[in-house]
Amino acid sequence: MQKLLSLVILFSVYCHAQNPYPEDYFRNPLDVTLVLSGTFGELRSNHFHSGLDIKTQRREGLKVYAAAEGYISRIKISHYGYGKALYITHPNGYTTVYAHLQKFSPTIEAYVKKLQYEKESFEIEVFPNSDELILTKGDVIAYSGNTGGSGGPHLHFEIRDNEERPINPMLFGLDIKDTTAPDIKNVYAYPINEDSHVNNSNERQKLRLIRLDNGDYTVENLKAFGKIGFGVEANDRQDLASNNNGVSNIQALFNGNMKFEIDFKRFSFDETRHLNRLIDYEHYKTKKKRIQKLFVEPNNPLSMYKNLDNDGYLTINDSTASVYKICVKDFKNNNSWITINIEGNKSQDIEQKDKFSSDFFIYANKTNELVDKTIEVHFPQNTFYDDFFIDFRVQNDTLTLHDDTVPVKNNFSISYDISNYGPEDSDKLFIARLVGYRKQYTIYSPTYRKDNILTTSTKTLGTYALVSDNIAPTIKPINVSEGKWISNYRYLKIQIDDKESGISNYRATINGKWILMEYDYKTKLLQYDFNDKVSTETKNNFKLIVTDNVGNSTTFETMFYRK
């Protein structure tokens, strides 16, 4: 009991370091109780979540307020990603970010639309001067929405420092009700080299969790030898939401000494993709579960690690008894503990890990080239974290490039020589990644042509092929048709789609004048707001041209009336 008390006191010292951030400077960006669907630092696909996802009561149109005085320093509108987003720079050096917005406040909306019409583009990025769009704390700047890559109505809110590093907004006093300890899903043990083993195996071992009466966990005693590490799968849940969110801090002790800590309080965008080095990437790609490794492998530059001893690795000797403890915490310091008793036992009968081998070997710290017939793959130096044997095969125009269970740090290129195709056929070719159980679905990979060479740049291993797209995009009018009166409609709505290479661009005019049509790729909907008053004529000729990624285009024209 005394030993456990000492451990709790030690962890409390680590957890209650002085907060260097101002806790009363920023206000809640919404006028509703803060309930989260996503926490800061949460593990996402290829990145850490850089802000708080604040629930908006399952609806759009809530007023969004400036969290503090400052000026709008950046406005970005894109079809994907953050959708409609505002950035406010504050006198104390921090920047707040508001994303997935439905629309801006009238002054900002007018400022943006003027630029969109000048550039004839829905997608826009602008950096206003410090004296153009000045704000006071609590000004309405926008309305919440679901634009860009949002999976449902919410406000994505960030606070960044003067080096553009995202910081957990909860450090600034934004309060979320949370009295619930993190939930431990699974724990794993990892033999690190050929001489080490866990429970007579050289492969990763899932340990059977046992929940104790006090809510903490232990596991069945394990036998191990040599260099080993551990990993944990865990989430957090706030009191007012059922979402499985990310945790805030994980620490580990070995025989009472700190071995490892990761603290999700701040990171840089330059390092965010290295999340794939933190997690067991192969397990995630095959099982869709993220195990956070409690040891730091080579070529892992993440800045969130602290208090490391031997990079978190353990050395287990024969005929020893050891105790390993894991503490998983949320931001409010609710915590869950796992106690693992380890018996050092060197075994002679070890089940060895299966190893893949091929004729092609990748050196992570060198440039690597793979060539077969008309296909060439170029891996720049430091594309990968580790050396490995790669599965490289070519059959006709299909390239098998290992599988997506190996994390990739940087872009590599795939090139096809299409000299054997005729001009009419080659103009419609693109490089696609094949997905699905039988590789029956194609995903367009941005393809560039120089002479007879098609090239794509990607960060994903897998199966690729040349695909031909001879089908033009489709255009389906929703509320307009030839000769129709549409005076009662505020919006002109058109649905567009392309089944093969995907939509590249579109252009719409009324009576020959360009109009701003907002595009939502999730619903495939284009819509124009008649309040823009591009035309005040009664008779209106509408024209829309939609082009896909290989140049196929479809034109839709109609005449409508409006008072």
Coordinates of C-alpha atoms in Angstrom, one line a residue:
M1 CA 0.0 0.0 0.0
Q2 CA 2.8 2.4 0.9
K3 CA 4.5 1.7 -2.5
L4 CA 1.3 2.4 -4.4
L5 CA 0.8 5.6 -2.5
S6 CA 4.4 6.7 -3.4
L7 CA 3.7 6.0 -7.1
V8 CA 0.5 8.0 -7.0
I9 CA 2.4 11.0 -5.4
L10 CA 5.2 10.7 -8.1
F11 CA 2.7 10.8 -10.9
S12 CA 0.9 13.7 -9.3
V13 CA 4.1 15.7 -9.3
Y14 CA 4.5 15.0 -13.1
C15 CA 0.9 16.0 -13.8
H16 CA 0.6 19.3 -12.0
A17 CA 3.4 21.2 -13.4
Q18 CA 2.7 25.0 -13.7
N19 CA 0.5 25.9 -16.7
P20 CA 2.4 28.5 -18.8
Y21 CA -0.7 29.5 -20.8
P22 CA -3.2 32.3 -20.0
E23 CA -6.3 30.7 -18.6
D24 CA -8.7 33.7 -18.8
Y25 CA -7.8 35.2 -22.2
F26 CA -10.0 33.2 -24.6
R27 CA -13.7 32.8 -24.4
N28 CA -15.9 29.9 -25.6
P29 CA -16.3 30.3 -29.4
L30 CA -19.9 29.2 -29.1
D31 CA -22.8 30.2 -26.8
V32 CA -23.5 26.6 -25.8
T33 CA -22.2 24.2 -23.2
L34 CA -18.9 22.8 -24.5
V35 CA -19.4 19.2 -25.5
L36 CA -16.7 17.5 -27.6
S37 CA -16.8 15.0 -30.4
G38 CA -13.1 15.2 -30.8
T39 CA -10.2 16.0 -28.4
F40 CA -6.9 17.6 -28.9
G41 CA -4.1 15.2 -30.0
E42 CA -6.5 12.5 -30.8
L43 CA -5.2 9.8 -33.1
R44 CA -6.6 10.3 -36.6
S45 CA -5.6 9.0 -40.1
N46 CA -2.0 10.0 -40.7
H47 CA -2.2 12.9 -38.2
F48 CA -2.9 14.1 -34.7
H49 CA -6.1 16.1 -34.2
S50 CA -5.0 19.7 -33.9
G51 CA -8.0 21.2 -32.0
L52 CA -11.3 20.6 -30.3
D53 CA -14.3 19.4 -32.3
I54 CA -17.2 21.1 -30.5
K55 CA -20.7 19.7 -30.9
T56 CA -23.3 22.1 -32.3
Q57 CA -26.4 20.2 -31.2
R58 CA -26.5 18.3 -34.5
R59 CA -27.3 21.4 -36.4
E60 CA -25.7 24.2 -38.5
G61 CA -26.0 28.0 -38.1
L62 CA -24.9 28.5 -34.5
K63 CA -23.2 31.9 -34.0
V64 CA -19.4 31.6 -33.8
Y65 CA -17.6 34.3 -31.7
A66 CA -14.1 35.7 -31.8
A67 CA -12.4 34.1 -28.8
A68 CA -10.4 37.3 -28.1
E69 CA -9.6 40.6 -29.7
G70 CA -7.4 40.6 -32.8
Y71 CA -7.7 40.7 -36.6
I72 CA -8.5 38.1 -39.2
S73 CA -5.1 37.2 -40.6
R74 CA -6.2 34.3 -43.0
I75 CA -9.3 33.1 -44.7
K76 CA -9.3 29.9 -46.6
I77 CA -12.2 28.2 -48.5
S78 CA -11.6 24.7 -49.9
H79 CA -13.8 21.8 -51.1
Y80 CA -12.0 19.5 -48.7
G81 CA -10.1 19.7 -45.4
Y82 CA -11.3 22.6 -43.2
G83 CA -13.9 23.8 -45.7
K84 CA -14.6 27.4 -44.8
A85 CA -12.1 28.5 -42.2
L86 CA -11.1 31.7 -40.4
Y87 CA -7.8 32.5 -38.6
I88 CA -7.6 35.3 -36.0
T89 CA -4.2 36.6 -34.8
H90 CA -4.3 38.0 -31.3
P91 CA -2.1 40.7 -29.6
N92 CA -0.7 38.0 -27.2
G93 CA 0.9 36.2 -30.1
Y94 CA -1.6 33.3 -30.4
T95 CA -3.8 32.5 -33.4
T96 CA -7.3 30.9 -33.1
V97 CA -8.7 28.8 -35.9
Y98 CA -12.4 28.2 -36.7
A99 CA -13.2 25.6 -39.3
H100 CA -16.0 23.8 -41.2
L101 CA -18.0 27.0 -41.1
Q102 CA -21.4 27.4 -42.9
K103 CA -20.8 31.0 -43.7
F104 CA -19.1 34.1 -42.4
S105 CA -20.5 37.2 -40.8
P106 CA -21.9 39.8 -43.3
T107 CA -18.8 42.0 -43.3
I108 CA -16.4 39.1 -43.8
E109 CA -18.8 37.4 -46.3
A110 CA -18.8 40.5 -48.5
Y111 CA -15.0 40.8 -48.3
V112 CA -14.6 37.1 -49.4
K113 CA -17.2 37.1 -52.1
K114 CA -15.7 40.2 -53.7
L115 CA -12.4 38.3 -54.0
Q116 CA -14.1 35.1 -55.2
Y117 CA -15.8 37.0 -58.0
E118 CA -12.6 38.8 -58.9
K119 CA -10.7 35.5 -59.1
E120 CA -13.7 33.6 -60.5
S121 CA -13.1 30.8 -58.0
F122 CA -15.0 29.3 -55.1
E123 CA -11.7 28.0 -53.5
I124 CA -9.7 30.9 -52.2
E125 CA -7.0 31.7 -49.7
V126 CA -6.3 35.3 -48.6
F127 CA -4.2 36.9 -45.9
P128 CA -5.8 40.3 -44.9
N129 CA -3.7 43.1 -43.5
S130 CA -3.8 43.7 -39.8
D131 CA -5.9 46.9 -40.3
E132 CA -8.6 45.4 -42.5
L133 CA -10.8 43.1 -40.5
I134 CA -10.3 44.1 -36.8
L135 CA -12.3 42.3 -34.1
T136 CA -13.1 42.6 -30.5
K137 CA -13.7 39.7 -28.1
G138 CA -17.1 38.2 -28.6
D139 CA -17.8 39.6 -32.1
V140 CA -19.8 37.2 -34.3
I141 CA -17.4 36.1 -37.0
A142 CA -19.3 33.2 -38.6
Y143 CA -21.9 30.5 -38.3
S144 CA -21.1 26.9 -37.6
G145 CA -21.5 24.4 -40.4
N146 CA -20.4 21.1 -42.0
T147 CA -18.1 22.2 -44.8
G148 CA -15.0 20.5 -46.1
G149 CA -14.0 17.1 -44.7
S150 CA -16.4 17.4 -41.7
G151 CA -18.3 14.2 -41.0
G152 CA -21.2 16.0 -39.4
P153 CA -22.1 19.5 -38.1
H154 CA -19.5 20.8 -35.5
L155 CA -17.0 23.6 -35.0
H156 CA -13.3 22.7 -35.2
F157 CA -11.5 25.1 -32.9
E158 CA -7.7 25.6 -32.5
I159 CA -5.2 27.7 -30.7
R160 CA -1.8 28.0 -32.2
D161 CA 1.4 29.7 -30.9
N162 CA 3.5 32.1 -32.8
E163 CA 5.3 29.2 -34.4
E164 CA 2.0 27.8 -35.8
R165 CA 2.1 24.9 -33.4
P166 CA -1.3 23.8 -32.2
I167 CA -1.8 23.7 -28.4
N168 CA -4.6 22.0 -26.5
P169 CA -7.3 24.8 -26.0
M170 CA -8.2 23.3 -22.7
L171 CA -4.9 24.6 -21.3
F172 CA -6.3 28.1 -21.8
G173 CA -9.2 27.6 -19.5
L174 CA -11.9 26.2 -21.8
D175 CA -13.7 23.8 -19.5
I176 CA -15.2 20.5 -20.5
K177 CA -17.1 18.4 -17.9
D178 CA -15.2 15.2 -17.5
T179 CA -15.2 13.0 -14.4
T180 CA -14.8 9.7 -16.3
A181 CA -11.5 7.8 -16.3
P182 CA -10.1 6.6 -19.7
D183 CA -11.2 3.2 -20.9
I184 CA -8.4 0.6 -21.5
K185 CA -9.3 -1.5 -24.4
N186 CA -6.3 -3.8 -24.8
V187 CA -2.7 -4.1 -23.8
Y188 CA 0.1 -5.8 -25.8
A189 CA 3.7 -7.0 -25.2
Y190 CA 6.4 -6.7 -27.9
P191 CA 9.5 -8.8 -28.2
I192 CA 11.9 -6.4 -29.8
N193 CA 14.6 -8.6 -31.3
E194 CA 15.2 -12.2 -32.3
D195 CA 16.6 -13.2 -28.9
S196 CA 13.6 -11.8 -26.9
H197 CA 10.3 -13.5 -26.2
V198 CA 7.0 -13.1 -24.4
N199 CA 5.1 -16.2 -23.3
N200 CA 7.4 -18.3 -25.4
S201 CA 6.8 -16.3 -28.6
N202 CA 8.8 -13.9 -30.6
E203 CA 5.6 -12.2 -31.9
R204 CA 3.5 -9.4 -30.5
Q205 CA 1.3 -10.8 -27.7
K206 CA -2.2 -9.6 -26.7
L207 CA -2.4 -9.8 -22.9
R208 CA -5.7 -10.8 -21.2
L209 CA -6.9 -7.8 -19.3
I210 CA -8.5 -8.3 -15.8
R211 CA -10.5 -5.5 -14.4
L212 CA -10.2 -4.9 -10.7
D213 CA -12.9 -3.8 -8.2
N214 CA -11.4 -0.3 -8.0
G215 CA -11.7 0.2 -11.8
D216 CA -8.0 -0.4 -12.6
Y217 CA -6.6 -3.3 -14.5
T218 CA -4.1 -6.1 -14.3
V219 CA -3.2 -8.9 -16.7
E220 CA -2.4 -12.6 -16.3
N221 CA 1.2 -12.9 -15.2
L222 CA 3.5 -13.2 -18.2
K223 CA 6.9 -14.8 -18.8
A224 CA 9.4 -12.8 -20.8
F225 CA 13.1 -12.6 -21.6
G226 CA 15.3 -10.0 -23.3
K227 CA 14.4 -6.6 -24.8
I228 CA 10.7 -6.0 -24.8
G229 CA 8.2 -3.2 -24.9
F230 CA 4.5 -2.6 -24.4
G231 CA 1.6 -1.0 -26.2
V232 CA -1.8 0.1 -25.1
E233 CA -5.1 0.7 -26.8
A234 CA -7.2 3.3 -24.9
N235 CA -9.8 6.0 -25.3
D236 CA -11.4 8.7 -23.2
R237 CA -15.0 9.7 -22.8
Q238 CA -16.4 13.0 -21.4
D239 CA -19.4 13.1 -19.2
L240 CA -21.8 14.7 -21.7
A241 CA -20.8 12.7 -24.8
S242 CA -20.6 9.1 -25.8
N243 CA -17.8 9.6 -28.3
N244 CA -14.6 7.6 -27.9
N245 CA -11.9 10.3 -27.8
G246 CA -8.2 10.5 -27.5
V247 CA -6.4 10.5 -24.1
S248 CA -4.2 13.3 -22.9
N249 CA -1.2 11.5 -21.3
I250 CA 0.3 8.1 -20.9
Q251 CA 3.1 7.2 -18.5
A252 CA 4.9 4.0 -17.6
L253 CA 6.9 2.8 -14.6
F254 CA 9.3 -0.2 -14.3
N255 CA 10.0 -1.3 -10.8
G256 CA 9.0 2.1 -9.5
N257 CA 11.1 4.1 -12.0
M258 CA 9.8 6.3 -14.8
K259 CA 10.4 4.6 -18.2
F260 CA 8.2 6.5 -20.6
E261 CA 5.8 9.4 -21.0
I262 CA 3.9 10.9 -23.9
D263 CA 2.0 14.1 -23.4
F264 CA -0.5 15.4 -26.0
K265 CA -0.4 19.1 -25.2
R266 CA 1.3 20.5 -28.2
F267 CA 2.9 19.4 -31.5
S268 CA 3.9 20.9 -34.9
F269 CA 2.4 20.2 -38.2
D270 CA 5.8 19.1 -39.5
E271 CA 5.7 16.1 -37.2
T272 CA 2.1 15.1 -37.3
R273 CA 2.4 12.3 -39.8
H274 CA 4.9 10.6 -37.5
L275 CA 1.8 9.5 -35.6
N276 CA 2.3 6.4 -37.8
R277 CA 5.5 5.7 -35.9
L278 CA 3.9 6.0 -32.5
I279 CA 1.1 3.5 -33.3
D280 CA 1.5 -0.1 -34.5
Y281 CA 0.8 0.8 -38.1
E282 CA 0.5 -2.7 -39.4
H283 CA -2.1 -3.6 -36.7
Y284 CA -4.1 -0.4 -37.5
K285 CA -4.2 -1.1 -41.2
T286 CA -5.3 -4.7 -40.7
K287 CA -7.5 -4.5 -37.6
K288 CA -8.5 -0.8 -37.6
K289 CA -7.4 -0.5 -34.0
R290 CA -4.6 2.0 -32.8
I291 CA -2.1 0.5 -30.4
Q292 CA 0.1 3.3 -28.9
K293 CA 3.6 1.9 -28.5
L294 CA 5.1 2.8 -25.1
F295 CA 8.7 2.7 -26.5
V296 CA 10.4 5.0 -29.1
E297 CA 11.7 3.2 -32.2
P298 CA 14.6 4.7 -34.3
N299 CA 13.8 7.5 -36.7
N300 CA 10.9 8.7 -34.5
P301 CA 11.2 12.5 -34.2
L302 CA 8.0 13.2 -32.2
S303 CA 8.4 16.0 -29.7
M304 CA 5.7 14.8 -27.3
Y305 CA 7.8 12.2 -25.5
K306 CA 9.2 13.0 -22.1
N307 CA 11.0 11.3 -19.2
L308 CA 12.4 8.5 -21.3
D309 CA 14.6 5.8 -19.9
N310 CA 16.2 3.6 -22.6
D311 CA 13.5 4.9 -25.0
G312 CA 10.9 3.0 -22.9
Y313 CA 12.4 -0.4 -23.6
L314 CA 12.7 -3.0 -20.8
T315 CA 15.5 -5.6 -20.4
I316 CA 14.1 -8.7 -18.7
N317 CA 16.7 -11.1 -17.2
D318 CA 16.2 -14.8 -16.5
S319 CA 14.9 -15.7 -13.0
T320 CA 13.7 -12.2 -12.1
A321 CA 10.4 -10.7 -10.9
S322 CA 9.4 -7.2 -12.1
V323 CA 6.4 -4.9 -12.1
Y324 CA 5.5 -2.7 -15.0
K325 CA 2.7 -0.1 -14.5
I326 CA 0.9 2.0 -17.1
C327 CA -1.1 5.1 -16.3
V328 CA -3.5 6.5 -18.9
K329 CA -5.0 9.9 -18.2
D330 CA -7.4 12.4 -19.7
F331 CA -6.9 16.2 -19.5
K332 CA -8.8 16.4 -16.1
N333 CA -6.3 13.9 -14.6
N334 CA -8.9 11.1 -14.4
N335 CA -6.7 8.0 -14.7
S336 CA -6.7 4.3 -15.3
W337 CA -3.9 2.0 -14.2
I338 CA -2.6 -1.3 -15.6
T339 CA -0.3 -3.4 -13.4
I340 CA 1.7 -6.1 -15.2
N341 CA 3.8 -8.6 -13.2
I342 CA 6.7 -10.0 -15.3
E343 CA 8.5 -13.2 -14.6
G344 CA 11.9 -13.4 -16.2
N345 CA 12.1 -16.8 -17.8
K346 CA 14.5 -17.7 -20.6
S347 CA 13.0 -20.4 -22.8
Q348 CA 14.7 -22.5 -25.4
D349 CA 11.6 -23.4 -27.3
I350 CA 10.5 -20.1 -28.9
E351 CA 7.8 -19.6 -31.6
Q352 CA 9.5 -17.4 -34.1
K353 CA 7.9 -14.5 -36.0
D354 CA 7.2 -15.2 -39.7
K355 CA 9.4 -13.1 -41.9
F356 CA 8.6 -11.9 -45.4
S357 CA 11.4 -12.1 -48.0
S358 CA 11.7 -11.1 -51.6
D359 CA 14.3 -10.2 -54.3
F360 CA 13.9 -6.5 -53.5
F361 CA 15.3 -4.8 -50.4
I362 CA 14.7 -1.2 -49.3
Y363 CA 17.3 0.7 -47.4
A364 CA 15.5 3.5 -45.5
N365 CA 18.5 5.9 -45.5
K366 CA 19.2 5.6 -49.2
T367 CA 17.5 6.3 -52.5
N368 CA 15.8 3.2 -54.0
E369 CA 14.7 2.6 -57.5
L370 CA 12.5 -0.3 -58.7
V371 CA 12.0 -0.9 -62.4
D372 CA 10.1 -3.5 -64.3
K373 CA 9.1 -3.2 -68.0
T374 CA 7.3 0.1 -68.4
I375 CA 6.9 0.9 -64.7
E376 CA 9.4 2.7 -62.5
V377 CA 9.1 3.5 -58.7
H378 CA 11.4 6.0 -57.1
F379 CA 11.8 6.2 -53.4
P380 CA 13.8 9.2 -52.2
Q381 CA 16.1 8.9 -49.2
N382 CA 14.2 8.6 -45.9
T383 CA 10.9 7.6 -47.5
F384 CA 10.6 4.9 -44.8
Y385 CA 11.5 4.4 -41.2
D386 CA 13.0 1.0 -41.5
D387 CA 14.9 -1.3 -43.9
F388 CA 12.6 -4.1 -45.3
F389 CA 12.0 -6.6 -48.0
I390 CA 9.4 -5.1 -50.4
D391 CA 6.9 -7.1 -52.5
F392 CA 7.3 -5.6 -56.0
R393 CA 5.5 -7.3 -58.9
V394 CA 4.2 -6.1 -62.3
Q395 CA 1.6 -7.8 -64.3
N396 CA 0.6 -6.0 -67.5
D397 CA -0.3 -2.5 -66.3
T398 CA -0.9 -3.5 -62.7
L399 CA 1.7 -2.8 -60.1
T400 CA 1.8 -4.6 -56.7
L401 CA 3.8 -2.4 -54.4
H402 CA 3.8 -4.3 -51.2
D403 CA 0.7 -3.4 -49.2
D404 CA -0.4 -0.5 -47.0
T405 CA 0.9 -2.0 -43.8
V406 CA 4.3 -0.2 -43.9
P407 CA 4.2 3.5 -42.8
V408 CA 5.6 6.0 -45.4
K409 CA 7.2 9.3 -44.2
N410 CA 7.5 11.2 -47.5
N411 CA 6.2 11.2 -51.0
F412 CA 7.5 8.7 -53.6
S413 CA 6.7 8.5 -57.3
I414 CA 5.3 5.9 -59.7
S415 CA 5.9 6.4 -63.4
Y416 CA 4.4 4.5 -66.4
D417 CA 5.8 4.7 -69.9
I418 CA 2.7 4.7 -72.2
S419 CA 4.5 4.8 -75.5
N420 CA 2.7 1.6 -76.5
Y421 CA -0.7 3.3 -76.4
G422 CA -2.1 5.2 -79.3
P423 CA -2.8 9.0 -78.9
E424 CA -6.6 8.6 -78.5
D425 CA -6.2 6.0 -75.8
S426 CA -3.3 7.6 -73.9
D427 CA -5.1 10.9 -73.5
K428 CA -7.7 9.2 -71.2
L429 CA -5.3 7.3 -69.0
F430 CA -4.6 7.9 -65.3
I431 CA -2.9 6.1 -62.5
A432 CA -5.2 4.7 -59.9
R433 CA -4.9 2.9 -56.6
L434 CA -6.9 -0.3 -56.5
V435 CA -8.7 -0.9 -53.2
G436 CA -11.4 -3.3 -51.9
Y437 CA -11.2 -7.0 -51.0
R438 CA -10.7 -7.9 -54.7
K439 CA -9.1 -4.6 -55.7
Q440 CA -12.3 -3.9 -57.6
Y441 CA -12.5 -0.2 -56.8
T442 CA -10.3 2.6 -58.2
I443 CA -9.1 5.8 -56.5
Y444 CA -7.7 8.5 -58.7
S445 CA -4.1 9.3 -57.8
P446 CA -3.1 12.8 -59.1
T447 CA -1.5 12.0 -62.4
Y448 CA 0.8 14.2 -64.4
R449 CA 2.0 13.7 -68.0
K450 CA 5.3 14.7 -69.7
D451 CA 5.6 13.3 -73.2
N452 CA 4.8 9.6 -72.9
I453 CA 5.4 9.3 -69.2
L454 CA 2.6 9.4 -66.6
T455 CA 3.7 10.0 -63.0
T456 CA 1.9 10.2 -59.7
S457 CA 3.3 11.2 -56.3
T458 CA 1.9 9.3 -53.3
K459 CA 2.6 8.3 -49.6
T460 CA 0.7 5.0 -49.8
L461 CA 1.9 1.6 -50.7
G462 CA -0.5 -0.9 -52.3
T463 CA -1.8 -1.9 -55.8
Y464 CA -1.7 0.6 -58.6
A465 CA -2.8 0.3 -62.2
L466 CA -3.4 2.3 -65.4
V467 CA -7.0 3.1 -65.8
S468 CA -8.8 4.6 -68.8
D469 CA -11.7 7.1 -68.3
N470 CA -13.8 7.7 -71.4
I471 CA -17.0 8.7 -69.5
A472 CA -17.8 12.4 -69.1
P473 CA -19.1 13.8 -65.8
T474 CA -22.9 13.8 -65.2
I475 CA -24.9 16.9 -64.5
K476 CA -28.4 16.7 -62.9
P477 CA -30.4 19.9 -62.4
I478 CA -32.3 19.9 -59.1
N479 CA -34.6 22.9 -59.2
V480 CA -34.2 24.3 -62.7
S481 CA -35.3 23.3 -66.2
E482 CA -36.0 24.8 -69.6
G483 CA -38.4 27.7 -69.4
K484 CA -39.1 27.3 -65.7
W485 CA -40.0 30.2 -63.4
I486 CA -37.8 30.0 -60.3
S487 CA -38.6 33.3 -58.6
N488 CA -39.4 31.6 -55.3
Y489 CA -36.0 29.9 -55.0
R490 CA -33.1 31.6 -53.3
Y491 CA -30.6 29.0 -54.6
L492 CA -30.0 27.4 -57.9
K493 CA -29.0 23.8 -57.3
I494 CA -27.3 21.3 -59.6
Q495 CA -25.8 17.9 -58.8
I496 CA -22.6 16.8 -60.5
D497 CA -20.7 13.5 -60.4
D498 CA -17.9 11.6 -62.1
K499 CA -17.5 7.8 -61.5
E500 CA -14.0 7.3 -62.8
S501 CA -11.2 9.9 -62.4
G502 CA -13.4 12.4 -60.4
I503 CA -14.3 16.1 -60.8
S504 CA -11.4 18.4 -61.6
N505 CA -13.2 21.7 -62.1
Y506 CA -16.4 23.4 -63.1
R507 CA -17.5 26.8 -64.4
A508 CA -21.0 28.3 -64.4
T509 CA -22.4 31.5 -66.0
I510 CA -25.7 33.3 -66.2
N511 CA -26.1 35.4 -69.3
G512 CA -22.4 35.1 -69.9
K513 CA -21.4 36.3 -66.5
W514 CA -19.5 34.0 -64.1
I515 CA -21.4 33.0 -61.0
L516 CA -20.1 31.6 -57.7
M517 CA -21.4 28.1 -57.2
E518 CA -20.4 26.5 -53.9
Y519 CA -19.5 22.8 -54.2
D520 CA -20.1 20.2 -51.5
Y521 CA -18.3 17.0 -52.5
K522 CA -20.1 14.9 -49.9
T523 CA -23.5 15.6 -51.4
K524 CA -22.1 16.3 -54.9
L525 CA -24.2 19.5 -54.9
L526 CA -23.4 22.8 -56.6
Q527 CA -25.5 25.8 -55.5
Y528 CA -25.6 29.5 -56.5
D529 CA -27.1 32.1 -54.2
F530 CA -29.4 34.5 -56.2
N531 CA -28.7 37.1 -53.5
D532 CA -25.4 37.6 -55.3
K533 CA -27.4 39.4 -57.9
V534 CA -25.1 38.7 -60.8
S535 CA -28.1 39.1 -63.1
T536 CA -31.3 41.0 -62.6
E537 CA -32.8 40.0 -65.9
T538 CA -36.1 38.2 -66.2
K539 CA -34.9 35.8 -68.9
N540 CA -31.7 34.0 -67.9
N541 CA -29.4 31.7 -69.9
F542 CA -27.6 29.3 -67.6
K543 CA -24.5 27.4 -68.7
L544 CA -22.4 24.9 -66.7
I545 CA -19.3 23.1 -67.8
V546 CA -17.9 20.2 -65.7
T547 CA -14.5 18.6 -66.4
D548 CA -13.0 15.5 -64.9
N549 CA -9.4 14.7 -64.2
V550 CA -8.5 13.4 -67.6
G551 CA -10.2 16.2 -69.6
N552 CA -13.7 14.7 -70.3
S553 CA -16.3 17.5 -70.0
T554 CA -20.0 17.8 -70.0
T555 CA -21.9 21.0 -70.8
F556 CA -25.4 21.8 -69.5
E557 CA -27.5 24.7 -70.7
T558 CA -30.9 25.9 -70.0
M559 CA -33.1 29.0 -69.9
F560 CA -35.1 30.0 -66.9
Y561 CA -37.2 33.0 -65.8
R562 CA -37.0 35.0 -62.6
K563 CA -38.5 38.2 -61.3

